[in-house]
CSV table of C-alpha atoms and ligand atoms in Angstrom, one decimal:
chain,number,residue,atom,x,y,z
A,1,MET,CA,-5.7,-34.9,75.8
A,2,ASP,CA,-6.0,-31.6,74.1
A,3,PRO,CA,-3.7,-31.7,71.0
A,4,VAL,CA,-1.0,-29.0,71.3
A,5,LYS,CA,1.0,-27.8,68.3
A,6,GLU,CA,4.0,-26.6,70.3
A,7,ILE,CA,5.8,-28.6,72.9
A,8,GLN,CA,4.1,-28.0,76.1
A,9,LEU,CA,5.3,-28.8,79.6
A,10,LYS,CA,2.7,-28.8,82.3
A,11,TYR,CA,3.5,-28.9,86.0
A,12,TYR,CA,1.2,-30.6,88.5
A,13,GLY,CA,3.4,-29.7,91.5
A,14,HIS,CA,6.1,-31.7,93.3
A,15,SER,CA,7.8,-33.8,90.6
A,16,ALA,CA,4.7,-34.4,88.4
A,17,PHE,CA,5.0,-33.1,84.8
A,18,GLN,CA,3.3,-33.7,81.5
A,19,LEU,CA,5.1,-33.1,78.2
A,20,THR,CA,2.9,-32.9,75.2
A,21,LYS,CA,3.1,-32.3,71.5
A,22,GLU,CA,0.1,-33.0,69.3
A,23,ASN,CA,-1.2,-36.4,70.1
A,24,THR,CA,1.9,-37.6,72.1
A,25,SER,CA,2.1,-37.1,75.8
A,26,LEU,CA,4.5,-38.2,78.4
A,27,VAL,CA,3.8,-38.0,82.1
A,28,PHE,CA,6.7,-37.9,84.6
A,29,ASP,CA,6.2,-39.2,88.2
A,30,PRO,CA,2.4,-38.8,88.4
A,31,PHE,CA,1.8,-38.1,92.1
A,32,ILE,CA,-1.7,-36.6,91.7
A,33,THR,CA,-4.2,-37.9,94.2
A,34,ASP,CA,-2.4,-37.0,97.5
A,35,ASN,CA,-0.4,-34.1,96.0
A,36,PRO,CA,-1.5,-30.9,97.9
A,37,LEU,CA,-0.4,-28.8,94.9
A,38,THR,CA,-2.4,-30.6,92.2
A,39,ALA,CA,-5.7,-29.2,91.0
A,40,ILE,CA,-6.8,-32.2,88.8
A,41,LYS,CA,-7.9,-35.7,89.3
A,42,PRO,CA,-5.9,-38.7,87.9
A,43,GLU,CA,-8.9,-39.6,85.8
A,44,ALA,CA,-8.4,-36.3,83.8
A,45,ILE,CA,-4.9,-37.3,82.7
A,46,LYS,CA,-4.6,-38.7,79.2
A,47,CYS,CA,-1.1,-39.8,78.0
A,48,ASN,CA,0.8,-42.4,76.0
A,49,TYR,CA,3.8,-42.9,78.3
A,50,ILE,CA,4.4,-42.6,82.0
A,51,LEU,CA,8.0,-42.3,83.1
A,52,VAL,CA,8.6,-43.2,86.7
A,53,SER,CA,11.9,-42.3,88.4
A,54,HIS,CA,11.5,-44.6,91.5
A,55,GLY,CA,9.0,-46.4,93.7
A,56,HIS,CA,8.5,-43.8,96.5
A,57,SER,CA,4.8,-43.0,96.8
A,58,ASP,CA,5.3,-39.3,95.9
A,59,HIS,CA,6.6,-40.4,92.5
A,60,LEU,CA,5.0,-43.7,91.7
A,61,GLY,CA,1.8,-42.0,92.8
A,62,ASP,CA,-1.2,-42.7,90.4
A,63,THR,CA,0.9,-44.5,87.8
A,64,VAL,CA,-1.0,-47.8,87.9
A,65,LYS,CA,-4.4,-46.1,87.8
A,66,ILE,CA,-3.5,-43.8,84.9
A,67,ALA,CA,-1.7,-46.5,83.0
A,68,ASN,CA,-4.7,-48.9,83.3
A,69,GLN,CA,-7.3,-46.3,82.4
A,70,THR,CA,-5.4,-44.9,79.4
A,71,GLY,CA,-3.4,-47.9,78.2
A,72,ALA,CA,-0.2,-45.8,78.5
A,73,THR,CA,3.1,-47.6,78.7
A,74,VAL,CA,5.1,-47.3,81.9
A,75,ILE,CA,8.8,-46.6,81.3
A,76,ALA,CA,10.9,-47.5,84.4
A,77,THR,CA,13.8,-49.6,85.6
A,78,TYR,CA,13.4,-53.4,85.3
A,79,GLU,CA,12.4,-53.8,89.0
A,80,LEU,CA,9.8,-51.1,89.1
A,81,ALA,CA,8.4,-52.1,85.7
A,82,GLY,CA,8.0,-55.6,87.1
A,83,LEU,CA,6.1,-54.3,90.1
A,84,VAL,CA,3.6,-52.3,88.0
A,85,ALA,CA,3.3,-55.1,85.3
A,86,LYS,CA,1.9,-57.3,88.1
A,87,GLN,CA,-0.9,-54.7,88.5
A,88,GLY,CA,-1.9,-54.9,84.9
A,89,CYS,CA,0.2,-52.1,83.4
A,90,LYS,CA,1.9,-52.2,80.0
A,91,THR,CA,5.6,-51.6,80.6
A,92,TYR,CA,8.9,-50.9,78.9
A,93,SER,CA,11.8,-51.5,81.2
A,94,LEU,CA,15.4,-50.5,80.9
A,95,GLN,CA,18.5,-49.8,83.0
A,96,PHE,CA,21.4,-47.4,82.8
A,97,GLY,CA,22.9,-47.8,79.3
A,98,GLY,CA,22.5,-46.4,75.8
A,99,LYS,CA,19.7,-44.5,74.2
A,100,VAL,CA,16.5,-46.2,73.1
A,101,SER,CA,14.2,-44.9,70.5
A,102,PHE,CA,10.4,-44.1,70.6
A,103,ASP,CA,8.1,-42.4,68.2
A,104,PHE,CA,8.7,-39.1,70.0
A,105,GLY,CA,12.5,-39.3,70.0
A,106,THR,CA,15.1,-40.9,72.3
A,107,LEU,CA,15.3,-41.7,75.9
A,108,ARG,CA,18.1,-42.6,78.3
A,109,LEU,CA,18.1,-43.6,81.9
A,110,THR,CA,20.4,-41.6,84.1
A,111,PRO,CA,21.7,-42.4,87.6
A,112,ALA,CA,20.2,-40.8,90.6
A,113,LEU,CA,21.6,-40.8,94.1
A,114,HIS,CA,18.5,-41.8,96.0
A,115,GLY,CA,16.5,-44.8,97.3
A,116,SER,CA,14.6,-46.8,94.7
A,117,GLY,CA,11.6,-47.8,96.8
A,118,VAL,CA,11.6,-51.3,95.3
A,119,PRO,CA,13.7,-54.3,96.3
A,120,GLY,CA,16.8,-54.6,94.3
A,121,GLY,CA,16.1,-51.5,92.2
A,122,LEU,CA,17.8,-48.2,91.6
A,123,ALA,CA,16.4,-44.7,91.4
A,124,CYS,CA,16.9,-43.0,88.1
A,125,GLY,CA,16.4,-39.9,86.1
A,126,PHE,CA,15.7,-39.5,82.4
A,127,ILE,CA,17.2,-37.7,79.4
A,128,VAL,CA,14.5,-37.4,76.8
A,129,ASN,CA,14.8,-36.0,73.4
A,130,PHE,CA,11.2,-35.1,72.6
A,131,TYR,CA,10.7,-33.8,69.1
A,132,GLY,CA,14.1,-32.3,69.1
A,133,LYS,CA,14.2,-30.8,72.6
A,134,THR,CA,16.5,-32.4,75.1
A,135,ILE,CA,15.0,-32.5,78.6
A,136,TYR,CA,16.8,-33.9,81.6
A,137,PHE,CA,14.4,-34.9,84.4
A,138,ALA,CA,16.7,-35.6,87.4
A,139,GLY,CA,14.1,-37.4,89.5
A,140,ASP,CA,14.9,-37.4,93.3
A,141,THR,CA,18.7,-37.1,93.6
A,142,GLY,CA,21.5,-35.7,95.6
A,143,LEU,CA,24.3,-33.9,93.8
A,144,PHE,CA,26.8,-36.3,92.0
A,145,GLY,CA,29.9,-35.5,90.0
A,146,ASP,CA,28.8,-37.5,87.0
A,147,MET,CA,26.3,-34.8,86.1
A,148,GLU,CA,29.4,-33.4,84.4
A,149,LEU,CA,29.2,-36.4,82.1
A,150,LEU,CA,25.5,-35.9,81.4
A,151,GLY,CA,26.3,-32.3,80.4
A,152,LYS,CA,29.0,-33.5,78.0
A,153,SER,CA,27.0,-36.4,76.5
A,154,ALA,CA,23.9,-34.3,75.6
A,155,THR,CA,23.2,-30.7,74.9
A,156,ILE,CA,20.5,-30.2,77.5
A,157,ASP,CA,17.9,-27.6,76.6
A,158,TYR,CA,15.8,-28.0,79.8
A,159,ALA,CA,17.1,-29.4,83.2
A,160,ILE,CA,14.4,-30.2,85.6
A,161,LEU,CA,16.1,-30.3,89.0
A,162,PRO,CA,14.9,-30.9,92.6
A,163,ILE,CA,15.6,-28.0,95.0
A,164,GLY,CA,13.6,-29.1,98.1
A,165,GLY,CA,16.6,-30.3,100.1
A,166,ARG,CA,16.4,-32.9,102.9
A,167,TYR,CA,15.5,-35.8,100.5
A,168,THR,CA,17.1,-34.4,97.4
A,169,MET,CA,19.5,-31.6,96.4
A,170,GLY,CA,18.7,-28.3,97.9
A,171,PRO,CA,19.1,-24.9,96.1
A,172,ASP,CA,22.9,-24.8,96.7
A,173,GLU,CA,23.5,-28.3,95.3
A,174,ALA,CA,21.1,-27.6,92.4
A,175,LEU,CA,23.2,-24.5,91.6
A,176,GLU,CA,26.3,-26.7,91.4
A,177,ALA,CA,24.4,-29.2,89.2
A,178,VAL,CA,23.7,-26.4,86.7
A,179,GLY,CA,27.4,-25.7,86.4
A,180,MET,CA,28.0,-29.4,85.4
A,181,LEU,CA,24.9,-29.9,83.2
A,182,LYS,CA,25.2,-26.6,81.3
A,183,PRO,CA,21.5,-26.5,80.3
A,184,GLN,CA,19.9,-23.5,78.5
A,185,TYR,CA,17.0,-23.5,81.0
A,186,VAL,CA,16.4,-24.8,84.5
A,187,ILE,CA,13.1,-25.8,85.9
A,188,PRO,CA,12.9,-26.3,89.7
A,189,MET,CA,10.8,-29.1,91.2
A,190,HIS,CA,10.2,-31.1,94.4
A,191,TYR,CA,9.7,-28.0,96.7
A,192,ASN,CA,6.9,-26.4,98.7
A,193,THR,CA,4.8,-29.6,98.7
A,194,TRP,CA,5.2,-29.9,102.4
A,195,PRO,CA,7.1,-27.9,105.1
A,196,GLU,CA,10.0,-30.4,104.9
A,197,VAL,CA,10.8,-29.3,101.4
A,198,GLU,CA,10.0,-25.6,101.7
A,199,GLN,CA,12.3,-23.4,99.5
A,200,SER,CA,12.2,-20.2,97.6
A,201,PRO,CA,12.3,-20.8,93.9
A,202,THR,CA,12.8,-17.1,93.2
A,203,GLU,CA,15.9,-17.0,95.4
A,204,PHE,CA,17.2,-20.1,93.5
A,205,LYS,CA,16.4,-18.3,90.2
A,206,SER,CA,18.4,-15.2,91.3
A,207,ALA,CA,21.4,-17.3,92.4
A,208,VAL,CA,21.5,-19.4,89.2
A,209,GLU,CA,21.1,-16.4,86.9
A,210,LYS,CA,23.8,-14.4,88.8
A,211,CYS,CA,26.3,-17.3,88.7
A,212,TYR,CA,25.5,-18.5,85.1
A,213,PRO,CA,24.3,-15.5,83.1
A,214,LYS,CA,23.5,-17.6,80.0
A,215,VAL,CA,21.1,-19.9,81.9
A,216,LYS,CA,17.5,-19.0,82.6
A,217,VAL,CA,15.4,-20.4,85.4
A,218,MET,CA,11.8,-20.9,84.5
A,219,ILE,CA,9.5,-21.3,87.5
A,220,ILE,CA,6.3,-23.0,86.6
A,221,ASP,CA,3.5,-22.6,89.1
A,222,PRO,CA,1.6,-25.8,89.9
A,223,ASN,CA,-1.1,-26.5,87.3
A,224,GLN,CA,0.5,-24.1,84.8
A,225,ALA,CA,2.2,-24.9,81.6
A,226,LEU,CA,5.3,-23.7,79.7
A,227,ILE,CA,5.8,-23.8,76.0
A,228,LEU,CA,9.3,-25.1,75.2
A,229,ASN,CA,10.9,-23.0,72.6
B,1,NI,NI1,12.0,-40.4,96.7
B,2,MN,MN1,10.4,-37.5,96.4
Protein backbone atom coordinates (compact mmCIF):
# COMPACT_ATOMS: atom_id res chain seq x y z
CA MET A 1 0.00 0.00 0.00
CA ASP A 2 1.11 3.59 -0.51
CA PRO A 3 1.63 5.11 2.93
CA VAL A 4 -0.75 8.05 3.42
CA LYS A 5 -0.15 10.71 6.08
CA GLU A 6 -3.78 11.77 6.38
CA ILE A 7 -6.71 9.41 6.82
CA GLN A 8 -7.80 8.41 3.36
CA LEU A 9 -11.03 6.70 2.37
CA LYS A 10 -11.02 5.14 -1.07
CA TYR A 11 -14.21 3.91 -2.74
CA TYR A 12 -14.17 0.97 -5.16
CA GLY A 13 -17.88 1.19 -5.94
CA HIS A 14 -20.85 -0.69 -4.41
CA SER A 15 -19.92 -1.19 -0.70
CA ALA A 16 -16.17 -1.65 -1.11
CA PHE A 17 -14.02 0.91 0.71
CA GLN A 18 -10.44 1.16 1.89
CA LEU A 19 -9.51 3.25 4.91
CA THR A 20 -5.81 4.02 5.21
CA LYS A 21 -3.43 5.95 7.40
CA GLU A 22 0.30 5.48 7.06
CA ASN A 23 0.92 1.72 7.12
CA THR A 24 -2.48 0.69 8.45
CA SER A 25 -5.24 -0.11 6.04
CA LEU A 26 -8.71 -1.53 6.52
CA VAL A 27 -10.83 -2.80 3.66
CA PHE A 28 -14.62 -3.01 3.93
CA ASP A 29 -16.63 -5.55 1.90
CA PRO A 30 -14.08 -6.12 -0.87
CA PHE A 31 -16.31 -6.97 -3.81
CA ILE A 32 -13.74 -6.31 -6.53
CA THR A 33 -13.56 -8.98 -9.25
CA ASP A 34 -17.20 -8.91 -10.39
CA ASN A 35 -17.81 -5.28 -9.41
CA PRO A 36 -18.67 -3.36 -12.58
CA LEU A 37 -17.60 -0.08 -10.93
CA THR A 38 -14.13 -1.16 -9.80
CA ALA A 39 -11.06 -0.28 -11.85
CA ILE A 40 -8.51 -2.41 -9.98
CA LYS A 41 -7.76 -6.09 -9.51
CA PRO A 42 -7.88 -7.77 -6.09
CA GLU A 43 -4.14 -8.52 -6.41
CA ALA A 44 -3.47 -4.76 -6.17
CA ILE A 45 -5.09 -4.41 -2.75
CA LYS A 46 -2.73 -4.39 0.21
CA CYS A 47 -4.27 -4.15 3.67
CA ASN A 48 -3.98 -5.29 7.28
CA TYR A 49 -7.65 -5.92 8.06
CA ILE A 50 -10.73 -6.87 6.05
CA LEU A 51 -14.10 -6.06 7.62
CA VAL A 52 -16.95 -8.09 6.16
CA SER A 53 -20.55 -7.14 6.95
CA HIS A 54 -22.20 -10.35 5.71
CA GLY A 55 -21.77 -13.34 3.44
CA HIS A 56 -23.57 -12.20 0.27
CA SER A 57 -21.24 -12.36 -2.71
CA ASP A 58 -21.40 -8.60 -3.37
CA HIS A 59 -19.81 -8.07 0.10
CA LEU A 60 -17.74 -11.17 0.88
CA GLY A 61 -16.40 -10.75 -2.66
CA ASP A 62 -12.63 -11.27 -2.84
CA THR A 63 -12.13 -11.47 0.93
CA VAL A 64 -10.50 -14.91 0.92
CA LYS A 65 -8.19 -14.09 -1.96
CA ILE A 66 -7.05 -10.74 -0.52
CA ALA A 67 -6.66 -12.12 3.00
CA ASN A 68 -4.59 -15.05 1.82
CA GLN A 69 -2.36 -12.97 -0.43
CA THR A 70 -1.73 -10.18 2.13
CA GLY A 71 -2.03 -12.02 5.45
CA ALA A 72 -4.73 -9.51 6.47
CA THR A 73 -7.02 -10.44 9.36
CA VAL A 74 -10.68 -10.87 8.46
CA ILE A 75 -12.98 -9.23 11.02
CA ALA A 76 -16.53 -10.61 10.90
CA THR A 77 -19.24 -12.33 12.92
CA TYR A 78 -18.40 -15.71 14.42
CA GLU A 79 -20.24 -17.63 11.68
CA LEU A 80 -18.72 -15.77 8.75
CA ALA A 81 -15.25 -15.78 10.30
CA GLY A 82 -15.58 -19.56 10.72
CA LEU A 83 -16.40 -19.93 7.04
CA VAL A 84 -13.38 -17.97 5.81
CA ALA A 85 -11.06 -19.54 8.42
CA LYS A 86 -11.76 -22.88 6.73
CA GLN A 87 -10.36 -21.33 3.55
CA GLY A 88 -7.08 -20.43 5.23
CA CYS A 89 -7.80 -16.87 6.40
CA LYS A 90 -6.60 -15.37 9.65
CA THR A 91 -9.71 -14.16 11.47
CA TYR A 92 -10.94 -12.12 14.40
CA SER A 93 -14.55 -12.89 15.21
CA LEU A 94 -17.01 -11.04 17.38
CA GLN A 95 -20.73 -10.45 17.82
CA PHE A 96 -22.90 -7.53 18.89
CA GLY A 97 -21.45 -6.28 22.14
CA GLY A 98 -18.91 -3.83 23.44
CA LYS A 99 -15.97 -2.16 21.82
CA VAL A 100 -12.81 -4.09 21.05
CA SER A 101 -9.42 -2.46 20.60
CA PHE A 102 -6.94 -2.68 17.74
CA ASP A 103 -3.73 -0.84 16.97
CA PHE A 104 -5.74 1.69 14.90
CA GLY A 105 -8.43 2.36 17.52
CA THR A 106 -11.68 0.64 18.46
CA LEU A 107 -14.33 -1.35 16.68
CA ARG A 108 -17.88 -2.32 17.46
CA LEU A 109 -20.31 -4.51 15.56
CA THR A 110 -23.69 -2.95 14.92
CA PRO A 111 -26.93 -4.68 14.00
CA ALA A 112 -28.12 -4.64 10.39
CA LEU A 113 -31.56 -5.58 9.13
CA HIS A 114 -30.54 -7.92 6.36
CA GLY A 115 -29.79 -11.56 5.51
CA SER A 116 -26.42 -12.90 6.65
CA GLY A 117 -25.62 -15.16 3.74
CA VAL A 118 -24.27 -17.78 6.20
CA PRO A 119 -26.19 -20.41 8.16
CA GLY A 120 -26.96 -19.21 11.67
CA GLY A 121 -25.31 -15.86 11.16
CA LEU A 122 -26.44 -12.26 11.28
CA ALA A 123 -25.62 -9.36 9.01
CA CYS A 124 -23.84 -6.48 10.68
CA GLY A 125 -22.37 -3.04 10.32
CA PHE A 126 -19.31 -1.54 12.02
CA ILE A 127 -18.53 1.53 14.07
CA VAL A 128 -14.81 2.03 13.78
CA ASN A 129 -12.75 4.62 15.55
CA PHE A 130 -9.76 4.92 13.24
CA TYR A 131 -7.02 7.21 14.58
CA GLY A 132 -9.62 9.42 16.23
CA LYS A 133 -12.23 9.53 13.45
CA THR A 134 -15.47 7.67 14.06
CA ILE A 135 -16.88 5.98 11.00
CA TYR A 136 -20.15 4.08 10.87
CA PHE A 137 -20.26 1.60 8.00
CA ALA A 138 -23.87 0.41 7.95
CA GLY A 139 -23.39 -2.60 5.65
CA ASP A 140 -26.55 -3.76 3.88
CA THR A 141 -29.49 -2.76 6.01
CA GLY A 142 -33.04 -1.56 6.06
CA LEU A 143 -33.93 1.34 8.29
CA PHE A 144 -34.21 0.47 12.00
CA GLY A 145 -35.06 2.59 15.02
CA ASP A 146 -31.99 1.59 17.02
CA MET A 147 -29.92 3.81 14.75
CA GLU A 148 -31.03 6.41 17.27
CA LEU A 149 -29.02 4.49 19.90
CA LEU A 150 -26.00 4.30 17.63
CA GLY A 151 -26.17 8.07 17.24
CA LYS A 152 -26.32 8.49 21.01
CA SER A 153 -23.56 6.02 21.85
CA ALA A 154 -20.97 7.50 19.49
CA THR A 155 -20.27 10.86 17.93
CA ILE A 156 -20.25 9.73 14.35
CA ASP A 157 -18.01 11.75 12.05
CA TYR A 158 -18.76 9.82 8.87
CA ALA A 159 -21.84 7.65 8.25
CA ILE A 160 -21.51 5.39 5.21
CA LEU A 161 -25.07 4.45 4.29
CA PRO A 162 -26.65 2.34 1.53
CA ILE A 163 -29.10 4.25 -0.68
CA GLY A 164 -29.78 1.74 -3.47
CA GLY A 165 -33.20 0.59 -2.27
CA ARG A 166 -34.72 -2.83 -3.00
CA TYR A 167 -32.17 -4.82 -0.93
CA THR A 168 -31.29 -2.02 1.50
CA MET A 169 -32.48 1.42 2.53
CA GLY A 170 -33.32 3.71 -0.34
CA PRO A 171 -32.70 7.47 -0.28
CA ASP A 172 -35.84 8.26 1.78
CA GLU A 173 -34.93 5.75 4.49
CA ALA A 174 -31.27 6.84 4.48
CA LEU A 175 -32.52 10.41 5.02
CA GLU A 176 -34.41 9.18 8.11
CA ALA A 177 -31.28 7.35 9.26
CA VAL A 178 -29.27 10.59 9.10
CA GLY A 179 -31.75 12.17 11.53
CA MET A 180 -31.11 9.35 14.04
CA LEU A 181 -27.35 8.93 13.58
CA LYS A 182 -26.55 12.66 13.59
CA PRO A 183 -23.24 12.34 11.75
CA GLN A 184 -21.16 15.23 10.52
CA TYR A 185 -20.75 13.72 7.05
CA VAL A 186 -22.69 11.12 5.07
CA ILE A 187 -21.22 8.98 2.31
CA PRO A 188 -23.72 7.08 0.15
CA MET A 189 -22.97 3.53 -1.06
CA HIS A 190 -24.63 0.46 -2.62
CA TYR A 191 -26.10 2.31 -5.63
CA ASN A 192 -25.70 2.35 -9.42
CA THR A 193 -23.86 -0.96 -9.49
CA TRP A 194 -26.73 -2.53 -11.43
CA PRO A 195 -30.12 -1.28 -12.68
CA GLU A 196 -31.86 -2.75 -9.57
CA VAL A 197 -30.06 -0.26 -7.32
CA GLU A 198 -30.10 2.78 -9.57
CA GLN A 199 -30.39 6.02 -7.58
CA SER A 200 -29.31 9.63 -7.83
CA PRO A 201 -26.68 10.43 -5.17
CA THR A 202 -26.94 14.14 -6.02
CA GLU A 203 -30.70 14.14 -5.30
CA PHE A 204 -29.96 12.34 -2.03
CA LYS A 205 -27.32 14.95 -1.20
CA SER A 206 -29.76 17.82 -1.83
CA ALA A 207 -32.48 16.18 0.27
CA VAL A 208 -30.15 15.53 3.24
CA GLU A 209 -28.53 18.95 3.20
CA LYS A 210 -31.92 20.66 2.94
CA CYS A 211 -33.37 18.67 5.84
CA TYR A 212 -30.21 18.70 8.01
CA PRO A 213 -28.23 21.87 7.22
CA LYS A 214 -25.36 20.88 9.54
CA VAL A 215 -24.74 17.61 7.69
CA LYS A 216 -22.68 17.37 4.51
CA VAL A 217 -23.02 14.56 1.99
CA MET A 218 -19.76 13.56 0.34
CA ILE A 219 -20.27 11.62 -2.88
CA ILE A 220 -17.14 9.66 -3.71
CA ASP A 221 -16.96 8.53 -7.31
CA PRO A 222 -15.81 4.92 -7.73
CA ASN A 223 -12.00 4.59 -7.66
CA GLN A 224 -11.64 8.01 -6.06
CA ALA A 225 -10.54 8.83 -2.53
CA LEU A 226 -11.56 11.30 0.12
CA ILE A 227 -9.30 12.69 2.83
CA LEU A 228 -11.13 12.53 6.17
CA ASN A 229 -10.70 15.78 8.05
NI1 LIG B 1 -26.59 -8.33 1.06
MN1 LIG C 1 -25.54 -6.03 -1.06
